[in-house]
Amino acid sequence: MKLLAFETATEACSVALYVDGQVSERFEIAPRRHAELSLPWAEALLAEAGVARSQLDAIALGRGPGAFTGVRLAIAIAQGIALALDRPLIPVSTLQALALRAPAEADHVLASIDARMGEVYAARHIRVDGQWQLQGEEIVCAPEAVALPDGTRWFGVGTGFGAAEGVLATRLADQLTGVDALALPRASDVLALAVPAFQRGEGMAPERVEPAYLRDNVALTLVEQQAARAAKQAAS
């Protein structure tokens, strides 16, 4: 089995290749360089493994939530490759991939990404029979609004715990066994979720894959930005 994966939803850019149980990866914290790095890294990984694009069985990707442009980039690249090869896509939650950054002994993980604008993306995951399961829904909200069930201890992972001067980590300190506020999702973690999903027959037609933005006003914000640029050009 051969899968190629992209994860570009945060300031980290990563591409990983799975070939019959072996994983190779490129990873770099590279804000605003995702488009420049992703495809060349993919080609390099394929070349190093001696794998042609036509030998790929599926393309995996982190579908968000995360930065709007990063999420769109991963989907656009993955869709382009999958459509050209007539291969399925395996979309994976970026928050669920991030949860894999927690220590191996952690069975309850709160994954959170800094969403900017005073908000965080967050989701609770628990390990059941070796598989991670989402508890509740993925949300975007102020860090003050994130809550955990009483009576359970969780490990916190992701940049959301460092956002707004660490409000999330401070508020939930009594319910957390530890925090890694520097953790970022990786394409290798996307593969860890995508490989069993592909084996279960969960591949999707490329055109059916949707991004997980969570924030409803993203499109409006972009339209407003475009309108502002147009107005500035018209005035100059």
mmCIF file of N, CA, C and O in Angstrom, residues 138-221:
data_model
loop_
_atom_site.group_PDB
_atom_site.id
_atom_site.type_symbol
_atom_site.label_atom_id
_atom_site.label_comp_id
_atom_site.label_asym_id
_atom_site.label_seq_id
_atom_site.Cartn_x
_atom_site.Cartn_y
_atom_site.Cartn_z
ATOM 1 N N GLU A 138 -15.990 19.214 17.098
ATOM 2 C CA GLU A 138 -14.904 20.173 16.968
ATOM 3 C C GLU A 138 -15.515 21.568 17.036
ATOM 4 O O GLU A 138 -16.548 21.827 16.417
ATOM 5 N N ILE A 139 -14.880 22.464 17.777
ATOM 6 C CA ILE A 139 -15.453 23.788 17.973
ATOM 7 C C ILE A 139 -14.415 24.874 17.737
ATOM 8 O O ILE A 139 -13.206 24.621 17.778
ATOM 9 N N VAL A 140 -14.901 26.081 17.496
ATOM 10 C CA VAL A 140 -14.059 27.272 17.518
ATOM 11 C C VAL A 140 -14.736 28.251 18.465
ATOM 12 O O VAL A 140 -15.934 28.510 18.360
ATOM 13 N N CYS A 141 -13.977 28.756 19.432
ATOM 14 C CA CYS A 141 -14.563 29.622 20.452
ATOM 15 C C CYS A 141 -13.442 30.334 21.199
ATOM 16 O O CYS A 141 -12.252 30.058 20.989
ATOM 17 N N ALA A 142 -13.820 31.242 22.096
ATOM 18 C CA ALA A 142 -12.835 31.862 22.970
ATOM 19 C C ALA A 142 -12.270 30.792 23.896
ATOM 20 O O ALA A 142 -12.990 29.873 24.284
ATOM 21 N N PRO A 143 -10.990 30.868 24.255
ATOM 22 C CA PRO A 143 -10.418 29.849 25.137
ATOM 23 C C PRO A 143 -11.148 29.744 26.466
ATOM 24 O O PRO A 143 -11.179 28.680 27.079
ATOM 25 N N GLU A 144 -11.782 30.823 26.897
ATOM 26 C CA GLU A 144 -12.532 30.796 28.147
ATOM 27 C C GLU A 144 -13.764 29.906 28.075
ATOM 28 O O GLU A 144 -14.312 29.500 29.108
ATOM 29 N N ALA A 145 -14.209 29.591 26.859
ATOM 30 C CA ALA A 145 -15.437 28.815 26.690
ATOM 31 C C ALA A 145 -15.194 27.318 26.551
ATOM 32 O O ALA A 145 -16.137 26.539 26.539
ATOM 33 N N VAL A 146 -13.954 26.889 26.437
ATOM 34 C CA VAL A 146 -13.654 25.462 26.313
ATOM 35 C C VAL A 146 -13.833 24.788 27.670
ATOM 36 O O VAL A 146 -13.324 25.271 28.687
ATOM 37 N N ALA A 147 -14.574 23.679 27.683
ATOM 38 C CA ALA A 147 -14.839 22.977 28.940
ATOM 39 C C ALA A 147 -14.506 21.498 28.809
ATOM 40 O O ALA A 147 -14.545 20.930 27.723
ATOM 41 N N LEU A 148 -14.177 20.889 29.939
ATOM 42 C CA LEU A 148 -13.912 19.454 30.005
ATOM 43 C C LEU A 148 -14.870 18.812 31.007
ATOM 44 O O LEU A 148 -15.254 19.442 31.996
ATOM 45 N N PRO A 149 -15.248 17.551 30.784
ATOM 46 C CA PRO A 149 -16.131 16.868 31.731
ATOM 47 C C PRO A 149 -15.478 16.734 33.102
ATOM 48 O O PRO A 149 -14.261 16.569 33.213
ATOM 49 N N ASP A 150 -16.278 16.813 34.134
ATOM 50 C CA ASP A 150 -15.762 16.637 35.488
ATOM 51 C C ASP A 150 -15.320 15.196 35.712
ATOM 52 O O ASP A 150 -15.869 14.262 35.123
ATOM 53 N N GLY A 151 -14.332 15.023 36.578
ATOM 54 C CA GLY A 151 -13.930 13.681 36.990
ATOM 55 C C GLY A 151 -12.964 12.979 36.063
ATOM 56 O O GLY A 151 -12.657 11.803 36.271
ATOM 57 N N THR A 152 -12.491 13.664 35.017
ATOM 58 C CA THR A 152 -11.567 13.049 34.067
ATOM 59 C C THR A 152 -10.365 13.952 33.873
ATOM 60 O O THR A 152 -10.497 15.174 33.815
ATOM 61 N N ARG A 153 -9.194 13.366 33.767
ATOM 62 C CA ARG A 153 -7.961 14.121 33.550
ATOM 63 C C ARG A 153 -7.537 13.985 32.090
ATOM 64 O O ARG A 153 -7.572 12.892 31.520
ATOM 65 N N TRP A 154 -7.121 15.087 31.496
ATOM 66 C CA TRP A 154 -6.813 15.134 30.078
ATOM 67 C C TRP A 154 -5.399 15.655 29.860
ATOM 68 O O TRP A 154 -4.857 16.389 30.684
ATOM 69 N N PHE A 155 -4.827 15.295 28.716
ATOM 70 C CA PHE A 155 -3.551 15.887 28.300
ATOM 71 C C PHE A 155 -3.861 16.924 27.225
ATOM 72 O O PHE A 155 -4.577 16.634 26.255
ATOM 73 N N GLY A 156 -3.313 18.114 27.369
ATOM 74 C CA GLY A 156 -3.544 19.181 26.405
ATOM 75 C C GLY A 156 -2.425 19.285 25.391
ATOM 76 O O GLY A 156 -1.241 19.261 25.759
ATOM 77 N N VAL A 157 -2.784 19.396 24.136
ATOM 78 C CA VAL A 157 -1.769 19.441 23.080
ATOM 79 C C VAL A 157 -2.161 20.448 22.013
ATOM 80 O O VAL A 157 -3.320 20.528 21.612
ATOM 81 N N GLY A 158 -1.200 21.279 21.603
ATOM 82 C CA GLY A 158 -1.433 22.210 20.506
ATOM 83 C C GLY A 158 -1.248 23.661 20.889
ATOM 84 O O GLY A 158 -1.220 24.036 22.069
ATOM 85 N N THR A 159 -1.151 24.502 19.874
ATOM 86 C CA THR A 159 -0.852 25.923 20.069
ATOM 87 C C THR A 159 -1.991 26.700 20.719
ATOM 88 O O THR A 159 -1.785 27.816 21.179
ATOM 89 N N GLY A 160 -3.188 26.120 20.761
ATOM 90 C CA GLY A 160 -4.291 26.786 21.442
ATOM 91 C C GLY A 160 -3.996 27.000 22.914
ATOM 92 O O GLY A 160 -4.545 27.924 23.543
ATOM 93 N N PHE A 161 -3.131 26.154 23.494
ATOM 94 C CA PHE A 161 -2.806 26.278 24.913
ATOM 95 C C PHE A 161 -1.833 27.418 25.187
ATOM 96 O O PHE A 161 -1.639 27.813 26.338
ATOM 97 N N GLY A 162 -1.223 27.950 24.136
ATOM 98 C CA GLY A 162 -0.354 29.098 24.304
ATOM 99 C C GLY A 162 -1.007 30.390 23.859
ATOM 100 O O GLY A 162 -0.447 31.471 24.052
ATOM 101 N N ALA A 163 -2.189 30.287 23.264
ATOM 102 C CA ALA A 163 -2.886 31.473 22.757
ATOM 103 C C ALA A 163 -3.404 32.327 23.909
ATOM 104 O O ALA A 163 -3.693 31.822 24.998
ATOM 105 N N ALA A 164 -3.533 33.619 23.648
ATOM 106 C CA ALA A 164 -4.098 34.559 24.633
ATOM 107 C C ALA A 164 -3.411 34.410 25.987
ATOM 108 O O ALA A 164 -4.068 34.316 27.035
ATOM 109 N N GLU A 165 -2.087 34.372 25.951
ATOM 110 C CA GLU A 165 -1.272 34.285 27.165
ATOM 111 C C GLU A 165 -1.568 33.028 27.986
ATOM 112 O O GLU A 165 -1.511 33.042 29.216
ATOM 113 N N GLY A 166 -1.917 31.949 27.300
ATOM 114 C CA GLY A 166 -2.098 30.670 27.977
ATOM 115 C C GLY A 166 -3.366 30.536 28.792
ATOM 116 O O GLY A 166 -3.422 29.752 29.748
ATOM 117 N N VAL A 167 -4.399 31.269 28.409
ATOM 118 C CA VAL A 167 -5.659 31.240 29.158
ATOM 119 C C VAL A 167 -6.208 29.824 29.278
ATOM 120 O O VAL A 167 -6.658 29.401 30.345
ATOM 121 N N LEU A 168 -6.184 29.067 28.177
ATOM 122 C CA LEU A 168 -6.768 27.726 28.172
ATOM 123 C C LEU A 168 -6.051 26.814 29.173
ATOM 124 O O LEU A 168 -6.690 26.106 29.957
ATOM 125 N N ALA A 169 -4.732 26.839 29.145
ATOM 126 C CA ALA A 169 -3.958 25.997 30.063
ATOM 127 C C ALA A 169 -4.184 26.409 31.509
ATOM 128 O O ALA A 169 -4.279 25.555 32.408
ATOM 129 N N THR A 170 -4.293 27.686 31.763
ATOM 130 C CA THR A 170 -4.501 28.181 33.131
ATOM 131 C C THR A 170 -5.874 27.801 33.653
ATOM 132 O O THR A 170 -6.019 27.318 34.782
ATOM 133 N N ARG A 171 -6.900 27.990 32.827
ATOM 134 C CA ARG A 171 -8.270 27.700 33.250
ATOM 135 C C ARG A 171 -8.479 26.228 33.569
ATOM 136 O O ARG A 171 -9.188 25.876 34.506
ATOM 137 N N LEU A 172 -7.885 25.363 32.759
ATOM 138 C CA LEU A 172 -8.136 23.935 32.896
ATOM 139 C C LEU A 172 -7.026 23.200 33.651
ATOM 140 O O LEU A 172 -6.977 21.970 33.639
ATOM 141 N N ALA A 173 -6.171 23.934 34.304
ATOM 142 C CA ALA A 173 -4.983 23.350 34.932
ATOM 143 C C ALA A 173 -5.321 22.176 35.843
ATOM 144 O O ALA A 173 -4.605 21.161 35.851
ATOM 145 N N ASP A 174 -6.403 22.269 36.603
ATOM 146 C CA ASP A 174 -6.750 21.206 37.548
ATOM 147 C C ASP A 174 -7.230 19.932 36.866
ATOM 148 O O ASP A 174 -7.286 18.860 37.499
ATOM 149 N N GLN A 175 -7.589 20.024 35.583
ATOM 150 C CA GLN A 175 -8.093 18.854 34.862
ATOM 151 C C GLN A 175 -7.097 18.303 33.853
ATOM 152 O O GLN A 175 -7.401 17.366 33.126
ATOM 153 N N LEU A 176 -5.911 18.888 33.810
ATOM 154 C CA LEU A 176 -4.909 18.483 32.834
ATOM 155 C C LEU A 176 -3.750 17.757 33.507
ATOM 156 O O LEU A 176 -3.244 18.185 34.542
ATOM 157 N N THR A 177 -3.331 16.654 32.899
ATOM 158 C CA THR A 177 -2.162 15.928 33.389
ATOM 159 C C THR A 177 -0.875 16.534 32.856
ATOM 160 O O THR A 177 0.208 16.285 33.384
ATOM 161 N N GLY A 178 -0.987 17.321 31.807
ATOM 162 C CA GLY A 178 0.170 17.957 31.207
ATOM 163 C C GLY A 178 -0.250 18.699 29.959
ATOM 164 O O GLY A 178 -1.376 18.536 29.463
ATOM 165 N N VAL A 179 0.661 19.531 29.440
ATOM 166 C CA VAL A 179 0.373 20.338 28.255
ATOM 167 C C VAL A 179 1.614 20.412 27.372
ATOM 168 O O VAL A 179 2.728 20.605 27.874
ATOM 169 N N ASP A 180 1.413 20.255 26.071
ATOM 170 C CA ASP A 180 2.456 20.536 25.080
ATOM 171 C C ASP A 180 1.902 21.612 24.157
ATOM 172 O O ASP A 180 1.199 21.317 23.186
ATOM 173 N N ALA A 181 2.201 22.863 24.476
ATOM 174 C CA ALA A 181 1.646 23.990 23.731
ATOM 175 C C ALA A 181 2.397 24.287 22.442
ATOM 176 O O ALA A 181 1.985 25.162 21.674
ATOM 177 N N LEU A 182 3.478 23.557 22.189
ATOM 178 C CA LEU A 182 4.263 23.780 20.972
ATOM 179 C C LEU A 182 3.965 22.752 19.890
ATOM 180 O O LEU A 182 4.435 22.894 18.757
ATOM 181 N N ALA A 183 3.195 21.732 20.223
ATOM 182 C CA ALA A 183 2.925 20.651 19.265
ATOM 183 C C ALA A 183 2.158 21.162 18.055
ATOM 184 O O ALA A 183 1.251 21.985 18.171
ATOM 185 N N LEU A 184 2.527 20.645 16.895
ATOM 186 C CA LEU A 184 1.863 20.993 15.642
ATOM 187 C C LEU A 184 1.514 19.703 14.897
ATOM 188 O O LEU A 184 2.239 18.707 15.010
ATOM 189 N N PRO A 185 0.425 19.690 14.143
ATOM 190 C CA PRO A 185 0.052 18.476 13.398
ATOM 191 C C PRO A 185 1.056 18.182 12.291
ATOM 192 O O PRO A 185 1.637 19.096 11.709
ATOM 193 N N ARG A 186 1.232 16.893 12.003
ATOM 194 C CA ARG A 186 2.199 16.465 11.001
ATOM 195 C C ARG A 186 1.542 15.522 10.010
ATOM 196 O O ARG A 186 0.590 14.805 10.331
ATOM 197 N N ALA A 187 2.089 15.493 8.802
ATOM 198 C CA ALA A 187 1.563 14.600 7.770
ATOM 199 C C ALA A 187 1.738 13.135 8.148
ATOM 200 O O ALA A 187 0.936 12.288 7.756
ATOM 201 N N SER A 188 2.770 12.822 8.923
ATOM 202 C CA SER A 188 2.949 11.438 9.371
ATOM 203 C C SER A 188 1.798 11.018 10.283
ATOM 204 O O SER A 188 1.378 9.850 10.274
ATOM 205 N N ASP A 189 1.269 11.961 11.082
ATOM 206 C CA ASP A 189 0.109 11.661 11.920
ATOM 207 C C ASP A 189 -1.152 11.518 11.071
ATOM 208 O O ASP A 189 -2.027 10.702 11.379
ATOM 209 N N VAL A 190 -1.250 12.314 10.019
ATOM 210 C CA VAL A 190 -2.352 12.147 9.078
ATOM 211 C C VAL A 190 -2.328 10.737 8.504
ATOM 212 O O VAL A 190 -3.370 10.064 8.404
ATOM 213 N N LEU A 191 -1.151 10.257 8.149
ATOM 214 C CA LEU A 191 -1.026 8.895 7.612
ATOM 215 C C LEU A 191 -1.426 7.845 8.645
ATOM 216 O O LEU A 191 -2.046 6.832 8.303
ATOM 217 N N ALA A 192 -1.064 8.078 9.910
ATOM 218 C CA ALA A 192 -1.400 7.112 10.952
ATOM 219 C C ALA A 192 -2.906 6.899 11.055
ATOM 220 O O ALA A 192 -3.372 5.814 11.422
ATOM 221 N N LEU A 193 -3.668 7.920 10.715
ATOM 222 C CA LEU A 193 -5.127 7.811 10.715
ATOM 223 C C LEU A 193 -5.666 7.387 9.352
ATOM 224 O O LEU A 193 -6.660 6.663 9.257
ATOM 225 N N ALA A 194 -5.002 7.826 8.294
ATOM 226 C CA ALA A 194 -5.502 7.573 6.940
ATOM 227 C C ALA A 194 -5.296 6.131 6.485
ATOM 228 O O ALA A 194 -6.137 5.582 5.760
ATOM 229 N N VAL A 195 -4.197 5.517 6.890
ATOM 230 C CA VAL A 195 -3.923 4.144 6.445
ATOM 231 C C VAL A 195 -5.026 3.183 6.905
ATOM 232 O O VAL A 195 -5.598 2.454 6.079
ATOM 233 N N PRO A 196 -5.369 3.135 8.200
ATOM 234 C CA PRO A 196 -6.472 2.248 8.598
ATOM 235 C C PRO A 196 -7.810 2.659 7.991
ATOM 236 O O PRO A 196 -8.642 1.806 7.696
ATOM 237 N N ALA A 197 -8.010 3.968 7.777
ATOM 238 C CA ALA A 197 -9.249 4.409 7.138
ATOM 239 C C ALA A 197 -9.342 3.885 5.713
ATOM 240 O O ALA A 197 -10.405 3.439 5.261
ATOM 241 N N PHE A 198 -8.229 3.921 4.993
ATOM 242 C CA PHE A 198 -8.209 3.386 3.630
ATOM 243 C C PHE A 198 -8.467 1.885 3.634
ATOM 244 O O PHE A 198 -9.196 1.354 2.794
ATOM 245 N N GLN A 199 -7.879 1.191 4.609
ATOM 246 C CA GLN A 199 -8.090 -0.251 4.715
ATOM 247 C C GLN A 199 -9.543 -0.593 5.017
ATOM 248 O O GLN A 199 -10.026 -1.659 4.642
ATOM 249 N N ARG A 200 -10.243 0.325 5.681
ATOM 250 C CA ARG A 200 -11.668 0.125 5.970
ATOM 251 C C ARG A 200 -12.548 0.527 4.792
ATOM 252 O O ARG A 200 -13.772 0.457 4.874
ATOM 253 N N GLY A 201 -11.941 0.975 3.698
ATOM 254 C CA GLY A 201 -12.709 1.366 2.530
ATOM 255 C C GLY A 201 -13.334 2.741 2.621
ATOM 256 O O GLY A 201 -14.369 3.005 2.016
ATOM 257 N N GLU A 202 -12.690 3.659 3.374
ATOM 258 C CA GLU A 202 -13.273 4.977 3.610
ATOM 259 C C GLU A 202 -12.745 6.054 2.668
ATOM 260 O O GLU A 202 -12.877 7.246 2.938
ATOM 261 N N GLY A 203 -12.138 5.655 1.552
ATOM 262 C CA GLY A 203 -11.704 6.632 0.571
ATOM 263 C C GLY A 203 -12.884 7.363 -0.046
ATOM 264 O O GLY A 203 -13.979 6.811 -0.164
ATOM 265 N N MET A 204 -12.672 8.632 -0.429
ATOM 266 C CA MET A 204 -13.735 9.456 -0.989
ATOM 267 C C MET A 204 -13.356 9.955 -2.377
ATOM 268 O O MET A 204 -12.169 10.133 -2.685
ATOM 269 N N ALA A 205 -14.358 10.193 -3.198
ATOM 270 C CA ALA A 205 -14.116 10.840 -4.484
ATOM 271 C C ALA A 205 -13.551 12.234 -4.207
ATOM 272 O O ALA A 205 -14.046 12.934 -3.314
ATOM 273 N N PRO A 206 -12.518 12.660 -4.920
ATOM 274 C CA PRO A 206 -11.859 13.939 -4.621
ATOM 275 C C PRO A 206 -12.814 15.123 -4.565
ATOM 276 O O PRO A 206 -12.679 15.991 -3.695
ATOM 277 N N GLU A 207 -13.791 15.160 -5.465
ATOM 278 C CA GLU A 207 -14.693 16.309 -5.508
ATOM 279 C C GLU A 207 -15.649 16.374 -4.325
ATOM 280 O O GLU A 207 -16.299 17.397 -4.096
ATOM 281 N N ARG A 208 -15.727 15.309 -3.532
ATOM 282 C CA ARG A 208 -16.641 15.281 -2.390
ATOM 283 C C ARG A 208 -15.998 15.776 -1.093
ATOM 284 O O ARG A 208 -16.679 15.981 -0.096
ATOM 285 N N VAL A 209 -14.696 15.969 -1.104
ATOM 286 C CA VAL A 209 -13.999 16.356 0.126
ATOM 287 C C VAL A 209 -14.226 17.833 0.420
ATOM 288 O O VAL A 209 -14.031 18.689 -0.442
ATOM 289 N N GLU A 210 -14.640 18.123 1.651
ATOM 290 C CA GLU A 210 -14.913 19.491 2.073
ATOM 291 C C GLU A 210 -13.943 19.896 3.185
ATOM 292 O O GLU A 210 -13.603 19.084 4.044
ATOM 293 N N PRO A 211 -13.525 21.155 3.191
ATOM 294 C CA PRO A 211 -12.664 21.628 4.280
ATOM 295 C C PRO A 211 -13.464 21.802 5.566
ATOM 296 O O PRO A 211 -14.679 22.009 5.531
ATOM 297 N N ALA A 212 -12.781 21.721 6.694
ATOM 298 C CA ALA A 212 -13.413 21.980 7.985
ATOM 299 C C ALA A 212 -12.915 23.340 8.474
ATOM 300 O O ALA A 212 -11.848 23.438 9.075
ATOM 301 N N TYR A 213 -13.673 24.380 8.176
ATOM 302 C CA TYR A 213 -13.274 25.723 8.593
ATOM 303 C C TYR A 213 -13.751 26.037 10.012
ATOM 304 O O TYR A 213 -13.089 26.730 10.756
ATOM 305 N N LEU A 214 -14.959 25.568 10.358
ATOM 306 C CA LEU A 214 -15.632 25.833 11.627
ATOM 307 C C LEU A 214 -16.067 27.281 11.765
ATOM 308 O O LEU A 214 -17.133 27.574 12.292
ATOM 309 N N ARG A 215 -15.251 28.201 11.301
ATOM 310 C CA ARG A 215 -15.589 29.622 11.432
ATOM 311 C C ARG A 215 -16.422 30.046 10.231
ATOM 312 O O ARG A 215 -15.948 30.065 9.098
ATOM 313 N N ASP A 216 -17.680 30.404 10.475
ATOM 314 C CA ASP A 216 -18.625 30.693 9.394
ATOM 315 C C ASP A 216 -18.323 31.972 8.635
ATOM 316 O O ASP A 216 -18.760 32.142 7.502
ATOM 317 N N ASN A 217 -17.569 32.889 9.251
ATOM 318 C CA ASN A 217 -17.381 34.186 8.612
ATOM 319 C C ASN A 217 -16.106 34.265 7.779
ATOM 320 O O ASN A 217 -15.709 35.339 7.370
ATOM 321 N N VAL A 218 -15.458 33.108 7.516
ATOM 322 C CA VAL A 218 -14.213 33.142 6.750
ATOM 323 C C VAL A 218 -14.428 33.692 5.359
ATOM 324 O O VAL A 218 -13.708 34.576 4.903
ATOM 325 N N ALA A 219 -15.439 33.173 4.654
ATOM 326 C CA ALA A 219 -15.688 33.607 3.283
ATOM 327 C C ALA A 219 -16.007 35.094 3.240
ATOM 328 O O ALA A 219 -15.518 35.835 2.375
ATOM 329 N N LEU A 220 -16.829 35.567 4.198
ATOM 330 C CA LEU A 220 -17.183 36.976 4.233
ATOM 331 C C LEU A 220 -15.944 37.827 4.469
ATOM 332 O O LEU A 220 -15.756 38.863 3.839
ATOM 333 N N THR A 221 -15.080 37.376 5.372
ATOM 334 C CA THR A 221 -13.865 38.127 5.643
ATOM 335 C C THR A 221 -13.011 38.249 4.393
ATOM 336 O O THR A 221 -12.479 39.316 4.085
#
